[in-house]
Amino acid sequence: MINFTDELRVHNLKATPQRLAISDAMFTHRHINIDALYTIMLKKFNSISLATIYKNINLMLQNSFIQEVKIPNNKSVYELTKKVHSHLVCQTCNEVSDIDLELQTVLDEAQAQSDFLVSKTDLVLSGICKKCR
Amino acid sequence: MINFTDELRVHNLKATPQRLAISDAMFTHRHINIDALYTIMLKKFNSISLATIYKNINLMLQNSFIQEVKIPNNKSVYELTKKVHSHLVCQTCNEVSDIDLELQTVLDEAQAQSDFLVSKTDLVLSGICKKCR
DNA sequence: CTCTGTGCAAAGCGTTTGCAAACGA
DNA sequence: TCGTTTGCAAACGCTTTGCACAGAG
């Protein structure tokens, strides 16, 4: 269990118990959607409001403390901001996991082809995980 | 202006005037979101309902006649199903365009690293397009 | 002490549903 | 003709807002 007080402050977010718990849930679950987060939060704060969850998620997104990952055919999940990486999504168990892939060659090709200045890359690979095969 | 009657039938969709118009709008605009589509449709059918748009979009998605592209920080856009490709999104003008990138190496690396059976790849590159620079 | 965050209730917005009439094949 | 689609209105579910009180710094 990590203490996220300083991490929050670095992103200009006051360290309230609710925010620390959200940070903790994201650290533990890696990728989590709003519903699952709300369920977890209810165990620690029996009268927490969904509005509080949404307000904090939105602030944390604005301050880049967390990131949204849009999943094909499913709800978005959220994760603590870390170094750039891609995602794997199992279409059977819906687990999302990180994967570190070398995309530089692809990005170079994209720049060359398109006259586009690429600043962000979102790669999601869907399929079936080892467990579900 | 293409006649989409047969294309629709191939996907088990009756060729109604509304569906032909949706097909046409997608062909012309390449990538279009619900709002823009509704605006266009209203010009041809002054009493078309948003419910009709949604029902058709959902059917067309189920039957793989069209595909959804989830865009970071923005509404999803829809496109006619065509051969696999990636997407570029301009963060200034919001234009979405197709790009054909060689991803086999990356996919091989993913398979090797993850023990995952990858069946679908969604790559979205965000940045600034030539015009907006 | 001051400003920000929380919880609640209500509002807002995009999407879906049920139904009767219209339409495609 | 028969089954499907359309348009409308209502319902739904997720997200946001406004406000009074509580809490962080």
mmCIF file of C-alpha atoms (C1' of nucleotides) in Angstrom:
data_model
loop_
_atom_site.group_PDB
_atom_site.id
_atom_site.type_symbol
_atom_site.label_atom_id
_atom_site.label_comp_id
_atom_site.label_asym_id
_atom_site.label_seq_id
_atom_site.Cartn_x
_atom_site.Cartn_y
_atom_site.Cartn_z
ATOM 1 C CA MET A 1 0.000 0.000 0.000
ATOM 2 C CA ILE A 2 1.633 3.171 -1.267
ATOM 3 C CA ASN A 3 1.085 6.629 0.158
ATOM 4 C CA PHE A 4 -0.116 8.795 -2.695
ATOM 5 C CA THR A 5 -0.213 12.064 -0.779
ATOM 6 C CA ASP A 6 2.834 13.509 -2.482
ATOM 7 C CA GLU A 7 1.941 12.162 -5.918
ATOM 8 C CA LEU A 8 -1.406 13.927 -5.646
ATOM 9 C CA ARG A 9 0.201 17.170 -4.534
ATOM 10 C CA VAL A 10 2.606 17.093 -7.461
ATOM 11 C CA HIS A 11 -0.476 17.115 -9.680
ATOM 12 C CA ASN A 12 -2.065 19.968 -7.714
ATOM 13 C CA LEU A 13 -4.604 17.778 -6.025
ATOM 14 C CA LYS A 14 -5.309 17.940 -2.312
ATOM 15 C CA ALA A 15 -4.866 14.620 -0.604
ATOM 16 C CA THR A 16 -8.334 13.829 0.689
ATOM 17 C CA PRO A 17 -9.160 10.350 1.998
ATOM 18 C CA GLN A 18 -11.408 9.784 -1.021
ATOM 19 C CA ARG A 19 -8.647 10.670 -3.459
ATOM 20 C CA LEU A 20 -6.131 8.525 -1.654
ATOM 21 C CA ALA A 21 -8.566 5.632 -1.866
ATOM 22 C CA ILE A 22 -9.115 6.187 -5.588
ATOM 23 C CA SER A 23 -5.349 6.253 -6.130
ATOM 24 C CA ASP A 24 -5.014 3.092 -4.151
ATOM 25 C CA ALA A 25 -7.750 1.285 -6.061
ATOM 26 C CA MET A 26 -6.130 2.240 -9.356
ATOM 27 C CA PHE A 27 -2.739 1.130 -8.171
ATOM 28 C CA THR A 28 -4.122 -2.212 -7.037
ATOM 29 C CA HIS A 29 -6.393 -2.912 -9.989
ATOM 30 C CA ARG A 30 -4.222 -1.263 -12.631
ATOM 31 C CA HIS A 31 -7.250 -0.660 -14.898
ATOM 32 C CA ILE A 32 -10.662 0.060 -13.474
ATOM 33 C CA ASN A 33 -13.984 1.364 -14.720
ATOM 34 C CA ILE A 34 -16.329 3.737 -12.908
ATOM 35 C CA ASP A 35 -18.720 1.043 -11.666
ATOM 36 C CA ALA A 36 -16.013 -1.141 -10.193
ATOM 37 C CA LEU A 37 -14.370 1.864 -8.609
ATOM 38 C CA TYR A 38 -17.645 2.965 -7.041
ATOM 39 C CA THR A 39 -18.201 -0.510 -5.612
ATOM 40 C CA ILE A 40 -14.732 -0.522 -4.082
ATOM 41 C CA MET A 41 -15.095 2.991 -2.707
ATOM 42 C CA LEU A 42 -18.411 2.132 -1.072
ATOM 43 C CA LYS A 43 -16.616 -0.390 1.111
ATOM 44 C CA LYS A 44 -14.393 2.315 2.564
ATOM 45 C CA PHE A 45 -16.887 5.177 2.583
ATOM 46 C CA ASN A 46 -20.391 3.940 3.087
ATOM 47 C CA SER A 47 -21.959 7.184 2.006
ATOM 48 C CA ILE A 48 -19.676 8.225 -0.813
ATOM 49 C CA SER A 49 -21.482 9.729 -3.776
ATOM 50 C CA LEU A 50 -21.007 8.846 -7.412
ATOM 51 C CA ALA A 51 -20.749 12.584 -7.971
ATOM 52 C CA THR A 52 -17.584 12.615 -5.881
ATOM 53 C CA ILE A 53 -16.144 9.816 -7.974
ATOM 54 C CA TYR A 54 -16.881 11.653 -11.208
ATOM 55 C CA LYS A 55 -15.607 14.989 -9.948
ATOM 56 C CA ASN A 56 -12.344 13.428 -8.865
ATOM 57 C CA ILE A 57 -11.886 11.343 -11.991
ATOM 58 C CA ASN A 58 -12.375 14.443 -14.110
ATOM 59 C CA LEU A 59 -9.949 16.514 -12.063
ATOM 60 C CA MET A 60 -7.376 13.739 -12.075
ATOM 61 C CA LEU A 61 -7.703 13.457 -15.847
ATOM 62 C CA GLN A 62 -7.301 17.204 -16.314
ATOM 63 C CA ASN A 63 -4.177 17.188 -14.156
ATOM 64 C CA SER A 64 -2.786 14.102 -15.881
ATOM 65 C CA PHE A 65 -2.647 12.145 -12.661
ATOM 66 C CA ILE A 66 -4.637 9.400 -14.418
ATOM 67 C CA GLN A 67 -5.504 8.482 -18.003
ATOM 68 C CA GLU A 68 -8.564 7.122 -19.737
ATOM 69 C CA VAL A 69 -8.323 4.050 -21.929
ATOM 70 C CA LYS A 70 -11.182 3.631 -24.388
ATOM 71 C CA ILE A 71 -12.009 -0.030 -24.866
ATOM 72 C CA PRO A 72 -13.767 -1.360 -27.993
ATOM 73 C CA ASN A 73 -17.311 -2.521 -27.181
ATOM 74 C CA ASN A 74 -16.896 -1.709 -23.527
ATOM 75 C CA LYS A 75 -16.704 0.956 -20.865
ATOM 76 C CA SER A 76 -13.590 3.058 -20.513
ATOM 77 C CA VAL A 77 -11.123 2.133 -17.837
ATOM 78 C CA TYR A 78 -8.788 4.444 -15.954
ATOM 79 C CA GLU A 79 -5.182 3.977 -14.900
ATOM 80 C CA LEU A 80 -2.497 5.938 -13.071
ATOM 81 C CA THR A 81 -0.339 7.832 -15.549
ATOM 82 C CA LYS A 82 2.895 6.015 -16.244
ATOM 83 C CA LYS A 83 5.316 5.684 -19.111
ATOM 84 C CA VAL A 84 3.834 5.232 -22.578
ATOM 85 C CA HIS A 85 2.559 1.750 -23.285
ATOM 86 C CA SER A 86 -0.046 -0.190 -25.229
ATOM 87 C CA HIS A 87 -2.996 -2.271 -24.029
ATOM 88 C CA LEU A 88 -4.271 -5.790 -24.415
ATOM 89 C CA VAL A 89 -7.947 -6.501 -23.853
ATOM 90 C CA CYS A 90 -9.337 -9.987 -23.460
ATOM 91 C CA GLN A 91 -12.708 -10.210 -25.192
ATOM 92 C CA THR A 92 -13.709 -13.084 -22.945
ATOM 93 C CA CYS A 93 -12.844 -11.985 -19.402
ATOM 94 C CA ASN A 94 -12.527 -8.266 -20.202
ATOM 95 C CA GLU A 95 -9.187 -8.034 -18.433
ATOM 96 C CA VAL A 96 -7.041 -5.132 -19.579
ATOM 97 C CA SER A 97 -3.277 -5.400 -19.328
ATOM 98 C CA ASP A 98 -0.303 -3.273 -20.251
ATOM 99 C CA ILE A 99 2.245 -4.216 -22.848
ATOM 100 C CA ASP A 100 5.410 -2.424 -23.817
ATOM 101 C CA LEU A 101 5.781 -2.431 -27.585
ATOM 102 C CA GLU A 102 8.314 -0.767 -29.808
ATOM 103 C CA LEU A 103 6.293 1.566 -32.008
ATOM 104 C CA GLN A 104 8.976 3.915 -33.256
ATOM 105 C CA THR A 105 9.195 2.311 -36.707
ATOM 106 C CA VAL A 106 5.449 2.575 -37.113
ATOM 107 C CA LEU A 107 5.439 6.175 -35.966
ATOM 108 C CA ASP A 108 8.196 7.074 -38.384
ATOM 109 C CA GLU A 109 6.239 5.472 -41.183
ATOM 110 C CA ALA A 110 3.141 7.420 -40.147
ATOM 111 C CA GLN A 111 5.035 10.733 -40.106
ATOM 112 C CA ALA A 112 6.511 10.021 -43.500
ATOM 113 C CA GLN A 113 3.205 9.040 -45.084
ATOM 114 C CA SER A 114 0.984 11.680 -43.617
ATOM 115 C CA ASP A 115 2.650 15.021 -42.941
ATOM 116 C CA PHE A 116 1.096 14.676 -39.522
ATOM 117 C CA LEU A 117 2.842 15.704 -36.315
ATOM 118 C CA VAL A 118 2.015 12.769 -34.066
ATOM 119 C CA SER A 119 1.984 13.489 -30.328
ATOM 120 C CA LYS A 120 0.009 10.629 -28.845
ATOM 121 C CA THR A 121 -0.401 6.979 -29.679
ATOM 122 C CA ASP A 122 -3.273 4.779 -28.563
ATOM 123 C CA LEU A 123 -2.894 1.136 -29.408
ATOM 124 C CA VAL A 124 -5.372 -1.424 -28.136
ATOM 125 C CA LEU A 125 -5.039 -5.061 -29.109
ATOM 126 C CA SER A 126 -8.149 -7.170 -28.558
ATOM 127 C CA GLY A 127 -8.106 -10.925 -28.425
ATOM 128 C CA ILE A 128 -8.099 -13.834 -26.040
ATOM 129 C CA CYS A 129 -5.792 -14.101 -23.080
ATOM 130 C CA LYS A 130 -3.857 -17.154 -22.013
ATOM 131 C CA LYS A 131 -6.280 -18.054 -19.225
ATOM 132 C CA CYS A 132 -9.350 -17.882 -21.460
ATOM 133 C CA ARG A 133 -7.966 -19.989 -24.278
ATOM 134 C CA MET B 1 -22.835 8.624 -55.665
ATOM 135 C CA ILE B 2 -22.775 4.874 -55.177
ATOM 136 C CA ASN B 3 -25.825 2.651 -54.940
ATOM 137 C CA PHE B 4 -25.532 0.793 -51.665
ATOM 138 C CA THR B 5 -28.583 -1.424 -52.119
ATOM 139 C CA ASP B 6 -26.591 -4.565 -52.765
ATOM 140 C CA GLU B 7 -23.954 -3.815 -50.131
ATOM 141 C CA LEU B 8 -26.718 -3.488 -47.563
ATOM 142 C CA ARG B 9 -28.351 -6.752 -48.655
ATOM 143 C CA VAL B 10 -25.061 -8.592 -48.399
ATOM 144 C CA HIS B 11 -25.077 -7.561 -44.759
ATOM 145 C CA ASN B 12 -28.692 -8.640 -44.268
ATOM 146 C CA LEU B 13 -30.021 -5.133 -44.158
ATOM 147 C CA LYS B 14 -33.088 -4.042 -46.132
ATOM 148 C CA ALA B 15 -32.367 -1.116 -48.381
ATOM 149 C CA THR B 16 -34.591 1.622 -46.988
ATOM 150 C CA PRO B 17 -34.148 5.222 -48.101
ATOM 151 C CA GLN B 18 -32.863 6.121 -44.646
ATOM 152 C CA ARG B 19 -30.222 3.410 -44.742
ATOM 153 C CA LEU B 20 -29.136 4.328 -48.235
ATOM 154 C CA ALA B 21 -28.728 7.906 -47.067
ATOM 155 C CA ILE B 22 -26.678 6.848 -44.042
ATOM 156 C CA SER B 23 -24.450 4.749 -46.295
ATOM 157 C CA ASP B 24 -24.065 7.653 -48.615
ATOM 158 C CA ALA B 25 -23.172 10.082 -45.849
ATOM 159 C CA MET B 26 -20.547 7.686 -44.548
ATOM 160 C CA PHE B 27 -19.109 7.168 -47.966
ATOM 161 C CA THR B 28 -18.880 10.886 -48.568
ATOM 162 C CA HIS B 29 -17.583 11.934 -45.147
ATOM 163 C CA ARG B 30 -15.497 8.838 -44.469
ATOM 164 C CA HIS B 31 -15.746 9.347 -40.696
ATOM 165 C CA ILE B 32 -18.823 10.826 -39.110
ATOM 166 C CA ASN B 33 -20.275 11.141 -35.630
ATOM 167 C CA ILE B 34 -23.935 10.809 -34.641
ATOM 168 C CA ASP B 35 -24.631 14.536 -34.451
ATOM 169 C CA ALA B 36 -23.190 15.325 -37.848
ATOM 170 C CA LEU B 37 -25.009 12.373 -39.365
ATOM 171 C CA TYR B 38 -28.298 13.514 -37.867
ATOM 172 C CA THR B 39 -27.808 17.013 -39.265
ATOM 173 C CA ILE B 40 -27.144 15.616 -42.727
ATOM 174 C CA MET B 41 -30.064 13.229 -42.561
ATOM 175 C CA LEU B 42 -32.438 15.998 -41.531
ATOM 176 C CA LYS B 43 -31.772 17.704 -44.856
ATOM 177 C CA LYS B 44 -33.074 14.692 -46.758
ATOM 178 C CA PHE B 45 -35.798 13.596 -44.336
ATOM 179 C CA ASN B 46 -37.275 16.508 -42.500
ATOM 180 C CA SER B 47 -38.966 14.347 -39.911
ATOM 181 C CA ILE B 48 -36.366 11.666 -39.371
ATOM 182 C CA SER B 49 -35.962 10.660 -35.765
ATOM 183 C CA LEU B 50 -32.721 10.282 -33.851
ATOM 184 C CA ALA B 51 -34.108 6.913 -32.779
ATOM 185 C CA THR B 52 -34.006 5.795 -36.398
ATOM 186 C CA ILE B 53 -30.386 6.857 -36.660
ATOM 187 C CA TYR B 54 -29.435 4.957 -33.526
ATOM 188 C CA LYS B 55 -31.377 1.836 -34.497
ATOM 189 C CA ASN B 56 -29.694 1.728 -37.872
ATOM 190 C CA ILE B 57 -26.224 2.470 -36.571
ATOM 191 C CA ASN B 58 -26.579 -0.340 -34.072
ATOM 192 C CA LEU B 59 -27.854 -2.803 -36.668
ATOM 193 C CA MET B 60 -25.130 -1.825 -39.107
ATOM 194 C CA LEU B 61 -22.517 -2.334 -36.400
ATOM 195 C CA GLN B 62 -23.904 -5.743 -35.481
ATOM 196 C CA ASN B 63 -23.854 -6.788 -39.121
ATOM 197 C CA SER B 64 -20.356 -5.374 -39.662
ATOM 198 C CA PHE B 65 -21.535 -3.049 -42.396
ATOM 199 C CA ILE B 66 -19.902 -0.182 -40.466
ATOM 200 C CA GLN B 67 -17.375 0.163 -37.664
ATOM 201 C CA GLU B 68 -17.013 2.423 -34.666
ATOM 202 C CA VAL B 69 -13.791 4.330 -34.076
ATOM 203 C CA LYS B 70 -13.326 5.530 -30.509
ATOM 204 C CA ILE B 71 -11.519 8.865 -30.467
ATOM 205 C CA PRO B 72 -9.550 10.124 -27.441
ATOM 206 C CA ASN B 73 -11.299 13.089 -25.794
ATOM 207 C CA ASN B 74 -14.030 13.069 -28.377
ATOM 208 C CA LYS B 75 -17.157 11.409 -29.687
ATOM 209 C CA SER B 76 -16.915 8.158 -31.585
ATOM 210 C CA VAL B 77 -17.056 8.303 -35.347
ATOM 211 C CA TYR B 78 -18.395 5.665 -37.709
ATOM 212 C CA GLU B 79 -17.077 4.461 -41.038
ATOM 213 C CA LEU B 80 -17.998 1.900 -43.685
ATOM 214 C CA THR B 81 -16.157 -1.358 -43.074
ATOM 215 C CA LYS B 82 -13.107 -1.649 -45.283
ATOM 216 C CA LYS B 83 -9.743 -3.317 -45.092
ATOM 217 C CA VAL B 84 -7.840 -3.018 -41.813
ATOM 218 C CA HIS B 85 -6.198 0.336 -41.254
ATOM 219 C CA SER B 86 -5.175 2.814 -38.571
ATOM 220 C CA HIS B 87 -6.420 6.315 -37.843
ATOM 221 C CA LEU B 88 -4.987 9.786 -37.534
ATOM 222 C CA VAL B 89 -6.866 12.388 -35.515
ATOM 223 C CA CYS B 90 -6.063 16.063 -35.641
ATOM 224 C CA GLN B 91 -6.444 17.562 -32.170
ATOM 225 C CA THR B 92 -7.033 20.981 -33.670
ATOM 226 C CA CYS B 93 -9.609 20.463 -36.410
ATOM 227 C CA ASN B 94 -10.806 17.043 -35.217
ATOM 228 C CA GLU B 95 -10.478 15.585 -38.699
ATOM 229 C CA VAL B 96 -10.084 11.816 -38.732
ATOM 230 C CA SER B 97 -8.226 10.162 -41.569
ATOM 231 C CA ASP B 98 -7.177 6.667 -42.509
ATOM 232 C CA ILE B 99 -3.608 5.525 -42.738
ATOM 233 C CA ASP B 100 -2.253 2.202 -43.861
ATOM 234 C CA LEU B 101 0.557 1.120 -41.553
ATOM 235 C CA GLU B 102 2.521 -2.092 -41.414
ATOM 236 C CA LEU B 103 1.842 -3.503 -37.950
ATOM 237 C CA GLN B 104 2.869 -7.111 -38.411
ATOM 238 C CA THR B 105 6.166 -6.696 -36.581
ATOM 239 C CA VAL B 106 4.428 -5.089 -33.640
ATOM 240 C CA LEU B 107 1.768 -7.802 -33.571
ATOM 241 C CA ASP B 108 4.402 -10.517 -33.623
ATOM 242 C CA GLU B 109 6.159 -8.844 -30.737
ATOM 243 C CA ALA B 110 2.875 -8.638 -28.829
ATOM 244 C CA GLN B 111 2.107 -12.326 -29.392
ATOM 245 C CA ALA B 112 5.576 -13.289 -28.280
ATOM 246 C CA GLN B 113 5.499 -11.156 -25.141
ATOM 247 C CA SER B 114 2.000 -11.853 -23.981
ATOM 248 C CA ASP B 115 0.669 -15.303 -24.793
ATOM 249 C CA PHE B 116 -2.325 -13.433 -26.124
ATOM 250 C CA LEU B 117 -4.204 -14.416 -29.274
ATOM 251 C CA VAL B 118 -4.669 -11.033 -30.922
ATOM 252 C CA SER B 119 -7.655 -10.734 -33.264
ATOM 253 C CA LYS B 120 -8.193 -7.002 -33.570
ATOM 254 C CA THR B 121 -5.948 -3.969 -33.604
ATOM 255 C CA ASP B 122 -7.041 -0.429 -32.900
ATOM 256 C CA LEU B 123 -4.392 2.185 -33.443
ATOM 257 C CA VAL B 124 -5.197 5.867 -33.195
ATOM 258 C CA LEU B 125 -2.494 8.465 -33.635
ATOM 259 C CA SER B 126 -3.363 11.916 -32.341
ATOM 260 C CA GLY B 127 -1.515 15.029 -33.346
ATOM 261 C CA ILE B 128 -1.671 17.994 -35.657
ATOM 262 C CA CYS B 129 -2.421 17.728 -39.329
ATOM 263 C CA LYS B 130 -0.630 19.518 -42.125
ATOM 264 C CA LYS B 131 -3.309 22.148 -42.559
ATOM 265 C CA CYS B 132 -3.404 23.058 -38.871
ATOM 266 C CA ARG B 133 0.339 23.450 -38.441
ATOM 267 C "C1'" DC C 1 -9.356 30.942 8.598
ATOM 268 C "C1'" DT C 2 -10.039 30.292 3.775
ATOM 269 C "C1'" DC C 3 -10.724 27.745 0.045
ATOM 270 C "C1'" DT C 4 -11.613 23.324 -1.744
ATOM 271 C "C1'" DG C 5 -13.943 18.900 -1.539
ATOM 272 C "C1'" DT C 6 -17.940 16.054 -0.258
ATOM 273 C "C1'" DG C 7 -22.665 14.249 -0.385
ATOM 274 C "C1'" DC C 8 -27.214 14.862 -1.758
ATOM 275 C "C1'" DA C 9 -30.851 15.844 -4.871
ATOM 276 C "C1'" DA C 10 -32.064 17.522 -9.104
ATOM 277 C "C1'" DA C 11 -31.052 18.470 -13.742
ATOM 278 C "C1'" DG C 12 -29.011 17.301 -18.177
ATOM 279 C "C1'" DC C 13 -27.892 14.695 -22.108
ATOM 280 C "C1'" DG C 14 -27.242 10.913 -25.102
ATOM 281 C "C1'" DT C 15 -29.287 6.507 -26.090
ATOM 282 C "C1'" DT C 16 -32.861 2.971 -25.954
ATOM 283 C "C1'" DT C 17 -37.552 1.155 -25.824
ATOM 284 C "C1'" DG C 18 -42.586 0.364 -26.942
ATOM 285 C "C1'" DC C 19 -45.991 1.154 -29.967
ATOM 286 C "C1'" DA C 20 -48.941 2.176 -34.070
ATOM 287 C "C1'" DA C 21 -48.591 3.284 -38.741
ATOM 288 C "C1'" DA C 22 -45.908 2.919 -43.054
ATOM 289 C "C1'" DC C 23 -43.147 0.382 -46.000
ATOM 290 C "C1'" DG C 24 -39.948 -3.158 -48.406
ATOM 291 C "C1'" DA C 25 -39.699 -7.496 -50.649
ATOM 292 C "C1'" DT D 1 -49.314 -10.193 -47.430
ATOM 293 C "C1'" DC D 2 -45.901 -10.551 -43.696
ATOM 294 C "C1'" DG D 3 -42.250 -9.129 -41.264
ATOM 295 C "C1'" DT D 4 -39.367 -5.150 -40.781
ATOM 296 C "C1'" DT D 5 -38.624 -0.240 -40.278
ATOM 297 C "C1'" DT D 6 -39.970 4.355 -39.101
ATOM 298 C "C1'" DG D 7 -41.214 8.290 -36.109
ATOM 299 C "C1'" DC D 8 -42.864 9.684 -31.843
ATOM 300 C "C1'" DA D 9 -42.962 9.953 -26.957
ATOM 301 C "C1'" DA D 10 -41.568 8.180 -22.903
ATOM 302 C "C1'" DA D 11 -38.183 5.863 -20.289
ATOM 303 C "C1'" DC D 12 -33.493 4.973 -19.086
ATOM 304 C "C1'" DG D 13 -28.798 5.295 -17.488
ATOM 305 C "C1'" DC D 14 -24.757 7.729 -17.027
ATOM 306 C "C1'" DT D 15 -22.743 12.152 -15.944
ATOM 307 C "C1'" DT D 16 -22.906 16.874 -14.341
ATOM 308 C "C1'" DT D 17 -24.499 20.719 -11.549
ATOM 309 C "C1'" DG D 18 -25.835 23.631 -7.425
ATOM 310 C "C1'" DC D 19 -25.851 24.008 -2.840
ATOM 311 C "C1'" DA D 20 -24.932 23.595 2.218
ATOM 312 C "C1'" DC D 21 -21.838 21.509 5.226
ATOM 313 C "C1'" DA D 22 -17.347 19.370 6.300
ATOM 314 C "C1'" DG D 23 -12.520 19.137 5.943
ATOM 315 C "C1'" DA D 24 -7.538 20.143 4.184
ATOM 316 C "C1'" DG D 25 -3.792 23.129 4.508
#
